[in-house]
mmCIF file of C-alpha atoms in Angstrom:
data_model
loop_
_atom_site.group_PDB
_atom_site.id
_atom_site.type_symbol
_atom_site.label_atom_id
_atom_site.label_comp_id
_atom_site.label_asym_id
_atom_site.label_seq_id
_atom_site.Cartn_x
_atom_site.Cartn_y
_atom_site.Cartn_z
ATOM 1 C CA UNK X 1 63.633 101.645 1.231
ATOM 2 C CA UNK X 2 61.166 98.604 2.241
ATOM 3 C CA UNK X 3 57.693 99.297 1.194
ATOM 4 C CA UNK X 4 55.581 96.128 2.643
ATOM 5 C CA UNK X 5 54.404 94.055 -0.141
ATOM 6 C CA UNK X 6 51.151 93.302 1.982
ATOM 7 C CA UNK X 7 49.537 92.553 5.295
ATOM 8 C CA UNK X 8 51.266 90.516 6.954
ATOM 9 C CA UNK X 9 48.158 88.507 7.528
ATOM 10 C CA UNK X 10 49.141 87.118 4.268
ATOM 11 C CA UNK X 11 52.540 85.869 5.568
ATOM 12 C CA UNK X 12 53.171 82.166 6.935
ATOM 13 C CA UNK X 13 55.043 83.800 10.240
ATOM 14 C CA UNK X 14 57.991 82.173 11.691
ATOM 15 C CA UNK X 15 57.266 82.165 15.602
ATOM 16 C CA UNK X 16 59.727 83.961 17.858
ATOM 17 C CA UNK X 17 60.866 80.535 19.297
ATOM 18 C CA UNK X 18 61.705 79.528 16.147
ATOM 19 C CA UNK X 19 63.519 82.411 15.143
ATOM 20 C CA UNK X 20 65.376 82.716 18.222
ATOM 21 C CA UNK X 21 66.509 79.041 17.505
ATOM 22 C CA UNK X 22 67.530 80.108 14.180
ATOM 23 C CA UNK X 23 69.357 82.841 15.390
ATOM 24 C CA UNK X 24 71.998 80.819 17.135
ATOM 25 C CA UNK X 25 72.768 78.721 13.717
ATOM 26 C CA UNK X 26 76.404 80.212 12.436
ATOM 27 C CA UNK X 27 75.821 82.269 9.847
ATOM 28 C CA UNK X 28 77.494 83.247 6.313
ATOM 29 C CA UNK X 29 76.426 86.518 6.760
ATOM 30 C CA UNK X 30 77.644 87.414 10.480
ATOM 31 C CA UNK X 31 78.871 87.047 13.370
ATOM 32 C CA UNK X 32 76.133 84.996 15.445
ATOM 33 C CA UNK X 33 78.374 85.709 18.653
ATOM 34 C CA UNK X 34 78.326 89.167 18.236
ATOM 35 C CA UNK X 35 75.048 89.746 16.828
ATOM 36 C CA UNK X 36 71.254 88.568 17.891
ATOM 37 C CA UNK X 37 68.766 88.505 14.894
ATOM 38 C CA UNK X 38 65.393 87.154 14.510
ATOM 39 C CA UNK X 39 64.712 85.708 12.375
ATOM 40 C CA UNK X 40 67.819 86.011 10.903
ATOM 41 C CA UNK X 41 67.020 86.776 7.397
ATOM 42 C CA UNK X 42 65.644 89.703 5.813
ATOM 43 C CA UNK X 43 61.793 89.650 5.471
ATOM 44 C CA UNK X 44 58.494 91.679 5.602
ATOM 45 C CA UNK X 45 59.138 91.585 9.610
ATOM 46 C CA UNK X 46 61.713 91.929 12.269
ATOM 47 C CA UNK X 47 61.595 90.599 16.040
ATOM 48 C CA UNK X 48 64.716 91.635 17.711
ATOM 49 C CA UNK X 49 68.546 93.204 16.225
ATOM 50 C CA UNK X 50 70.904 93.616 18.513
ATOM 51 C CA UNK X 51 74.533 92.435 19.805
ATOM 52 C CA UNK X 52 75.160 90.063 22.849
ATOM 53 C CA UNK X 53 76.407 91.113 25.873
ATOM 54 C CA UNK X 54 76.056 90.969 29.722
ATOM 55 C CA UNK X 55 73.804 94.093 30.184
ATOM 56 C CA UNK X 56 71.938 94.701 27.057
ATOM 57 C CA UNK X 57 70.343 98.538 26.554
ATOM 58 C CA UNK X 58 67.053 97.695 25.414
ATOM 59 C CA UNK X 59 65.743 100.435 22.797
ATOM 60 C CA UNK X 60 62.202 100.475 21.717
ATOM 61 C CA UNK X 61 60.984 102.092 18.506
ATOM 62 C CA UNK X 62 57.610 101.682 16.592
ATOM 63 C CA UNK X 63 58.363 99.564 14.100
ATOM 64 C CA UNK X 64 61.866 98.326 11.744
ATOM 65 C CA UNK X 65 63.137 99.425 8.854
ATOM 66 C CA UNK X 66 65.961 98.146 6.699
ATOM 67 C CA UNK X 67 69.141 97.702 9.383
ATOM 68 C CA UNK X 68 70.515 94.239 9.741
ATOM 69 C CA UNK X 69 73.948 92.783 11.642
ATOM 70 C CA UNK X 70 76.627 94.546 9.826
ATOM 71 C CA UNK X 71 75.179 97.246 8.117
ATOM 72 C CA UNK X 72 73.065 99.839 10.720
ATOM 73 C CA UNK X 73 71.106 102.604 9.079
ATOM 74 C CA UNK X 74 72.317 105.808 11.345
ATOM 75 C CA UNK X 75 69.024 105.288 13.905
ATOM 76 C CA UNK X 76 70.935 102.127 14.896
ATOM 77 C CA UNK X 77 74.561 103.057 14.855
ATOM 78 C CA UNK X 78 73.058 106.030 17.442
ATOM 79 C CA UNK X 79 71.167 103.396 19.748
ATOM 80 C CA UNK X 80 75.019 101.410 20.207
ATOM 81 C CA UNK X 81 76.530 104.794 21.031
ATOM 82 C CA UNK X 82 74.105 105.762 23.166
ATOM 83 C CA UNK X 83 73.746 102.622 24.839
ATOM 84 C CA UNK X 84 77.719 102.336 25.242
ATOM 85 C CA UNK X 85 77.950 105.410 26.711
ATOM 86 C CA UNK X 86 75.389 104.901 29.098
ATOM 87 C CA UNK X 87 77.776 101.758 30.693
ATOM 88 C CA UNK X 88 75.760 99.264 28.622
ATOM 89 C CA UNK X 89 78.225 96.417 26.917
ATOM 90 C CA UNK X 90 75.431 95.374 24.241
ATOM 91 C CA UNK X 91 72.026 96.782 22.849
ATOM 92 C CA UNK X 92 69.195 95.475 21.589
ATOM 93 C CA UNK X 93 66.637 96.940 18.912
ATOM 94 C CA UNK X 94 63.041 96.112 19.860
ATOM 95 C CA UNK X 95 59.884 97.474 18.507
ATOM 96 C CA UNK X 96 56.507 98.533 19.370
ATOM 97 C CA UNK X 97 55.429 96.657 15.870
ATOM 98 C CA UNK X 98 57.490 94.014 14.033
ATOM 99 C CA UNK X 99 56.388 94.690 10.220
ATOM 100 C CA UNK X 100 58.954 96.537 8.314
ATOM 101 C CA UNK X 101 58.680 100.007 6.584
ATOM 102 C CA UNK X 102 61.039 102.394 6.115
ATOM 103 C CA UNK X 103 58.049 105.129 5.844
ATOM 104 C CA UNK X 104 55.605 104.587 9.322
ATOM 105 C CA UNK X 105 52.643 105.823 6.683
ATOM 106 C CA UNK X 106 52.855 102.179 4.885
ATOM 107 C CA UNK X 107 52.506 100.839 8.304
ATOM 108 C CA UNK X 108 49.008 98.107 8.062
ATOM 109 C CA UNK X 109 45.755 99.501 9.198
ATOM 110 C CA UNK X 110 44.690 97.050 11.563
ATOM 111 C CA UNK X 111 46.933 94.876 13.965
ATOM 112 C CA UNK X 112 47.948 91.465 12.971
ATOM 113 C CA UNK X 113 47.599 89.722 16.797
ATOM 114 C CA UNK X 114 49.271 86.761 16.032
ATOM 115 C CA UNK X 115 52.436 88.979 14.625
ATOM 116 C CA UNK X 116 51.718 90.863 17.804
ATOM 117 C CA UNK X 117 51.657 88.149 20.464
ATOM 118 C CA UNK X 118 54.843 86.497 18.598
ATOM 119 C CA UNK X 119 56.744 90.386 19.002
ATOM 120 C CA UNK X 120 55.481 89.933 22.434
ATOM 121 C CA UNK X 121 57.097 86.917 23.208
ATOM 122 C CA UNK X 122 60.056 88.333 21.632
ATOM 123 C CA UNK X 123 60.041 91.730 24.474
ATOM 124 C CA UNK X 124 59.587 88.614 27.558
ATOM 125 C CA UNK X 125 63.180 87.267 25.936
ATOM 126 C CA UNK X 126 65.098 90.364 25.804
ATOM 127 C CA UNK X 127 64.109 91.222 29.176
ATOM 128 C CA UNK X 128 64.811 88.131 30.495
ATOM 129 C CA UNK X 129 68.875 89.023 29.391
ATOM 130 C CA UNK X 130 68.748 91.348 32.391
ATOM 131 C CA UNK X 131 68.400 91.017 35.913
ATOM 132 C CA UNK X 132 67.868 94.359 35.977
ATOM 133 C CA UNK X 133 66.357 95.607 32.187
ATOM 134 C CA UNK X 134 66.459 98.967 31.049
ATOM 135 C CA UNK X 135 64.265 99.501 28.477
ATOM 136 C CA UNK X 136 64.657 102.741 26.596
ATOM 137 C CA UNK X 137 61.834 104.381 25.176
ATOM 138 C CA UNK X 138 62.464 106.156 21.519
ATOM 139 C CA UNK X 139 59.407 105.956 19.144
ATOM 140 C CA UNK X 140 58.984 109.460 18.925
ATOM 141 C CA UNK X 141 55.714 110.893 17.397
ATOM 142 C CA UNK X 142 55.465 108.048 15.322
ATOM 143 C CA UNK X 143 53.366 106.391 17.858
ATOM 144 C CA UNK X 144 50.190 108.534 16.418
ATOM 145 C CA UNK X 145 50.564 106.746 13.034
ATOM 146 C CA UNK X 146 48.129 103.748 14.224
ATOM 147 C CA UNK X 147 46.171 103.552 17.589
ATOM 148 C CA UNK X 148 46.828 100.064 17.894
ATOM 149 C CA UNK X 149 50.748 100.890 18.917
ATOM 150 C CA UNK X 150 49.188 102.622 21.882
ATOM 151 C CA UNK X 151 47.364 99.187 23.365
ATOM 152 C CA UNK X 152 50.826 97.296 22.206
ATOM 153 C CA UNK X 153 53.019 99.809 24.561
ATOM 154 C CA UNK X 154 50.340 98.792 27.426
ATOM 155 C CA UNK X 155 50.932 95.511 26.893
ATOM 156 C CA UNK X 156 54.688 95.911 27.279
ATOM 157 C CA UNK X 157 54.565 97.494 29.792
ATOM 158 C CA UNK X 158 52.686 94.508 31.890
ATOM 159 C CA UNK X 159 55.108 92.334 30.696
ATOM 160 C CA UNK X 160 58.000 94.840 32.119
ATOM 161 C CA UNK X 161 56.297 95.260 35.358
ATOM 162 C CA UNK X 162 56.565 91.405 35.665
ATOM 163 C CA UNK X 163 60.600 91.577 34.587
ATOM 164 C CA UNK X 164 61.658 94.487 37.029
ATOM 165 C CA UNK X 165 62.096 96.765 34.223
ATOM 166 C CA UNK X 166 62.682 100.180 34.336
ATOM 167 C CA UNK X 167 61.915 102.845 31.160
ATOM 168 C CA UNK X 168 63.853 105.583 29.935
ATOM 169 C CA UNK X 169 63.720 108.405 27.731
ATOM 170 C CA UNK X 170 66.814 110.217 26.581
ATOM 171 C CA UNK X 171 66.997 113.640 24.871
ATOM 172 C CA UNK X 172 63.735 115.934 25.217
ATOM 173 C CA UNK X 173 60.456 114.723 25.383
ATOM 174 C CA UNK X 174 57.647 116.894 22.338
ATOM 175 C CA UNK X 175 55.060 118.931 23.829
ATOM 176 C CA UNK X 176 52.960 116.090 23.830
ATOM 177 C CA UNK X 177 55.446 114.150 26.217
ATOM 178 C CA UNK X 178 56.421 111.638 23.571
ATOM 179 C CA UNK X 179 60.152 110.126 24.074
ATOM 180 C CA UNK X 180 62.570 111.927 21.380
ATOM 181 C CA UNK X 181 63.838 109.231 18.674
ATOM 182 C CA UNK X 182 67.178 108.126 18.925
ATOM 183 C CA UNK X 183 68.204 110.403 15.488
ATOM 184 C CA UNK X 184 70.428 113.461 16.643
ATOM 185 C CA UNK X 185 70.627 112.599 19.956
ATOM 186 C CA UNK X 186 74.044 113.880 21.281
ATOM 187 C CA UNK X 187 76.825 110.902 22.079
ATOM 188 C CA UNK X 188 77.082 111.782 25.343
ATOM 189 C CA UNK X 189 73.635 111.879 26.141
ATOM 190 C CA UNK X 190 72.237 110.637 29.332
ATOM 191 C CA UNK X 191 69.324 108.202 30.146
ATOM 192 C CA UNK X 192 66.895 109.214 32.533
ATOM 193 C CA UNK X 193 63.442 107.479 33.767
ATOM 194 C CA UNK X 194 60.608 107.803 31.951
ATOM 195 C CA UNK X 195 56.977 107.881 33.406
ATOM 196 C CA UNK X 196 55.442 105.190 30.608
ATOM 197 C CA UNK X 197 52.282 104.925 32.479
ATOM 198 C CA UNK X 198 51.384 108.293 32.996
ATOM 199 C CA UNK X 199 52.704 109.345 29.323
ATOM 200 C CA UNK X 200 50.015 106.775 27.935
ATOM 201 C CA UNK X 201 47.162 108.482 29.785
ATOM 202 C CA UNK X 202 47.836 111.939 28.528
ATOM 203 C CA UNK X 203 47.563 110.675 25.170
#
Protein backbone atom coordinates (compact mmCIF):
# COMPACT_ATOMS: atom_id res chain seq x y z
CA UNK A 1 0.00 0.00 0.00
CA UNK A 2 1.31 3.80 -0.46
CA UNK A 3 -0.78 6.17 1.45
CA UNK A 4 0.74 9.82 0.47
CA UNK A 5 2.40 11.29 3.40
CA UNK A 6 1.19 14.83 2.13
CA UNK A 7 0.57 17.24 -0.69
CA UNK A 8 2.90 17.13 -2.79
CA UNK A 9 3.08 20.86 -2.63
CA UNK A 10 5.25 20.07 0.23
CA UNK A 11 7.75 18.08 -1.92
CA UNK A 12 11.05 19.67 -3.51
CA UNK A 13 10.02 17.95 -7.13
CA UNK A 14 12.62 16.56 -9.32
CA UNK A 15 11.69 17.97 -12.93
CA UNK A 16 10.96 15.45 -15.67
CA UNK A 17 14.26 16.49 -17.45
CA UNK A 18 16.00 15.65 -14.65
CA UNK A 19 14.52 12.48 -14.04
CA UNK A 20 14.67 11.38 -17.47
CA UNK A 21 18.50 12.11 -17.18
CA UNK A 22 18.57 10.05 -14.18
CA UNK A 23 16.88 7.39 -15.72
CA UNK A 24 19.63 6.52 -18.14
CA UNK A 25 22.33 6.22 -15.09
CA UNK A 26 22.96 2.16 -14.71
CA UNK A 27 21.29 1.10 -11.99
CA UNK A 28 21.77 -1.51 -8.96
CA UNK A 29 18.36 -2.15 -9.02
CA UNK A 30 17.60 -2.87 -12.90
CA UNK A 31 18.06 -3.14 -16.02
CA UNK A 32 18.23 0.61 -17.40
CA UNK A 33 18.19 -0.99 -21.05
CA UNK A 34 15.23 -2.75 -20.52
CA UNK A 35 13.38 -0.56 -18.32
CA UNK A 36 12.44 3.44 -18.44
CA UNK A 37 11.77 4.97 -14.92
CA UNK A 38 11.39 8.41 -13.74
CA UNK A 39 12.64 9.27 -11.55
CA UNK A 40 14.08 6.20 -10.90
CA UNK A 41 13.57 5.79 -7.28
CA UNK A 42 10.62 5.17 -5.31
CA UNK A 43 8.88 8.38 -4.02
CA UNK A 44 5.54 10.18 -3.26
CA UNK A 45 5.32 10.49 -7.30
CA UNK A 46 5.84 8.68 -10.51
CA UNK A 47 6.37 10.21 -14.17
CA UNK A 48 6.70 7.40 -16.53
CA UNK A 49 7.39 3.08 -16.00
CA UNK A 50 7.81 1.35 -18.79
CA UNK A 51 10.36 -0.86 -20.99
CA UNK A 52 12.25 0.41 -24.17
CA UNK A 53 11.48 -0.56 -27.37
CA UNK A 54 10.86 0.59 -31.01
CA UNK A 55 7.01 1.03 -30.80
CA UNK A 56 6.07 1.66 -27.29
CA UNK A 57 2.06 1.00 -26.28
CA UNK A 58 1.40 3.96 -24.38
CA UNK A 59 -1.20 3.18 -21.44
CA UNK A 60 -2.76 5.93 -19.50
CA UNK A 61 -4.25 5.50 -16.04
CA UNK A 62 -5.21 8.16 -13.36
CA UNK A 63 -2.64 8.08 -11.20
CA UNK A 64 0.45 5.26 -9.84
CA UNK A 65 0.54 3.06 -7.32
CA UNK A 66 3.31 0.88 -5.98
CA UNK A 67 4.81 -1.04 -9.39
CA UNK A 68 8.41 -0.40 -10.19
CA UNK A 69 11.01 -2.19 -12.93
CA UNK A 70 11.03 -5.69 -11.79
CA UNK A 71 8.26 -6.16 -9.69
CA UNK A 72 4.62 -5.14 -11.60
CA UNK A 73 1.54 -5.20 -9.43
CA UNK A 74 -1.01 -7.35 -11.83
CA UNK A 75 -2.51 -3.80 -13.50
CA UNK A 76 0.99 -3.64 -15.03
CA UNK A 77 1.91 -7.17 -15.87
CA UNK A 78 -1.77 -6.86 -17.91
CA UNK A 79 -0.73 -3.49 -19.75
CA UNK A 80 2.75 -5.66 -21.22
CA UNK A 81 0.41 -8.45 -22.29
CA UNK A 82 -1.90 -6.45 -23.72
CA UNK A 83 0.40 -4.25 -25.34
CA UNK A 84 2.47 -7.38 -26.74
CA UNK A 85 -0.31 -8.81 -28.12
CA UNK A 86 -1.44 -5.91 -29.81
CA UNK A 87 2.18 -6.04 -32.04
CA UNK A 88 3.69 -3.51 -29.61
CA UNK A 89 7.59 -4.52 -28.67
CA UNK A 90 7.57 -2.19 -25.41
CA UNK A 91 4.94 -0.29 -23.17
CA UNK A 92 4.92 2.49 -21.28
CA UNK A 93 2.84 3.38 -18.01
CA UNK A 94 1.70 7.01 -18.05
CA UNK A 95 -0.77 8.73 -15.91
CA UNK A 96 -3.43 11.22 -15.87
CA UNK A 97 -1.79 12.36 -12.27
CA UNK A 98 1.76 11.56 -11.09
CA UNK A 99 1.23 11.39 -7.11
CA UNK A 100 1.13 7.92 -5.84
CA UNK A 101 -1.74 6.07 -3.99
CA UNK A 102 -2.62 2.80 -4.05
CA UNK A 103 -6.37 3.91 -2.96
CA UNK A 104 -7.59 6.94 -5.73
CA UNK A 105 -9.67 8.29 -2.40
CA UNK A 106 -6.14 9.56 -0.82
CA UNK A 107 -5.66 11.22 -4.09
CA UNK A 108 -4.92 15.48 -3.06
CA UNK A 109 -7.84 17.76 -3.30
CA UNK A 110 -6.58 20.35 -5.40
CA UNK A 111 -3.99 20.03 -8.36
CA UNK A 112 -0.40 20.67 -7.76
CA UNK A 113 0.36 22.60 -11.43
CA UNK A 114 3.84 22.51 -11.20
CA UNK A 115 3.64 18.45 -10.56
CA UNK A 116 1.18 18.76 -13.40
CA UNK A 117 3.10 20.70 -16.04
CA UNK A 118 6.33 18.46 -15.08
CA UNK A 119 3.80 15.00 -15.83
CA UNK A 120 3.08 16.99 -18.85
CA UNK A 121 6.34 17.28 -20.09
CA UNK A 122 6.76 13.76 -19.27
CA UNK A 123 3.38 12.66 -21.91
CA UNK A 124 5.40 15.21 -24.87
CA UNK A 125 8.52 12.53 -24.24
CA UNK A 126 6.76 9.34 -24.50
CA UNK A 127 5.04 10.43 -27.49
CA UNK A 128 7.86 11.64 -29.04
CA UNK A 129 9.18 7.55 -28.96
CA UNK A 130 6.65 7.10 -31.76
CA UNK A 131 6.24 8.27 -35.09
CA UNK A 132 3.08 7.07 -34.91
CA UNK A 133 1.85 6.96 -30.83
CA UNK A 134 -0.84 4.97 -29.65
CA UNK A 135 -1.95 6.03 -26.59
CA UNK A 136 -4.29 3.71 -24.77
CA UNK A 137 -6.84 4.99 -22.64
CA UNK A 138 -7.53 2.84 -19.20
CA UNK A 139 -8.45 5.04 -16.14
CA UNK A 140 -11.65 3.60 -15.71
CA UNK A 141 -14.22 5.34 -13.37
CA UNK A 142 -11.56 6.55 -11.39
CA UNK A 143 -11.50 9.66 -13.37
CA UNK A 144 -14.65 10.98 -11.12
CA UNK A 145 -12.41 10.87 -7.99
CA UNK A 146 -11.15 14.65 -8.63
CA UNK A 147 -12.42 17.08 -11.40
CA UNK A 148 -9.13 18.33 -11.97
CA UNK A 149 -8.14 14.82 -13.92
CA UNK A 150 -10.83 15.87 -16.34
CA UNK A 151 -8.94 19.42 -17.43
CA UNK A 152 -5.48 17.20 -17.23
CA UNK A 153 -6.98 14.58 -19.98
CA UNK A 154 -7.80 17.92 -22.11
CA UNK A 155 -4.59 18.95 -21.85
CA UNK A 156 -3.21 15.66 -23.15
CA UNK A 157 -5.02 15.48 -25.50
CA UNK A 158 -3.65 18.98 -27.15
CA UNK A 159 -0.43 17.77 -26.67
CA UNK A 160 -1.44 14.37 -28.69
CA UNK A 161 -3.10 16.26 -31.39
CA UNK A 162 0.32 18.01 -31.88
CA UNK A 163 2.25 14.30 -31.84
CA UNK A 164 -0.14 12.46 -34.37
CA UNK A 165 -1.48 10.39 -31.69
CA UNK A 166 -4.18 8.22 -31.84
CA UNK A 167 -6.37 6.89 -28.49
CA UNK A 168 -7.64 3.65 -27.71
CA UNK A 169 -9.82 1.91 -25.45
CA UNK A 170 -9.75 -1.83 -25.06
CA UNK A 171 -12.37 -4.04 -23.34
CA UNK A 172 -15.96 -2.36 -22.79
CA UNK A 173 -16.49 1.05 -22.17
CA UNK A 174 -19.25 1.72 -18.45
CA UNK A 175 -22.47 3.19 -19.18
CA UNK A 176 -21.00 6.38 -18.75
CA UNK A 177 -18.50 5.73 -21.74
CA UNK A 178 -15.46 5.62 -19.50
CA UNK A 179 -12.45 3.33 -20.97
CA UNK A 180 -12.46 -0.15 -18.91
CA UNK A 181 -9.11 -0.43 -16.69
CA UNK A 182 -6.60 -2.64 -17.81
CA UNK A 183 -7.57 -5.34 -14.66
CA UNK A 184 -9.34 -8.50 -16.24
CA UNK A 185 -9.00 -7.57 -19.53
CA UNK A 186 -8.68 -10.82 -21.62
CA UNK A 187 -4.90 -11.53 -23.18
CA UNK A 188 -6.03 -11.52 -26.38
CA UNK A 189 -7.88 -8.50 -26.29
CA UNK A 190 -7.95 -6.06 -29.06
CA UNK A 191 -7.34 -2.23 -29.20
CA UNK A 192 -9.74 -0.20 -30.87
CA UNK A 193 -10.06 3.83 -31.25
CA UNK A 194 -11.41 5.69 -28.78
CA UNK A 195 -13.43 9.01 -29.28
CA UNK A 196 -11.40 11.08 -26.27
CA UNK A 197 -12.96 14.25 -27.30
CA UNK A 198 -16.38 13.44 -27.47
CA UNK A 199 -16.11 11.06 -24.21
CA UNK A 200 -14.95 14.33 -22.27
CA UNK A 201 -18.06 16.26 -23.30
CA UNK A 202 -20.55 13.71 -22.14
CA UNK A 203 -19.08 13.89 -18.86
Amino acid sequence: MHIPKGTTAELSLVTFEEALAAADIPNEEYDVKKWIYAPNFYSEYRYILGTRGEKPLICVGINPSTAKPGDLDNTLKSVERIALGNGFDSFIMFNVYAQRATNPDDMEKTCNFLLHKENMAAFSYVLSLSKKPAVWAAWGTIIEKRDYLKDCVRDMLDIGEKCGASWYCAGAVSKKGHPHHPLYLRKDEKIRPFDVPGYLDKL
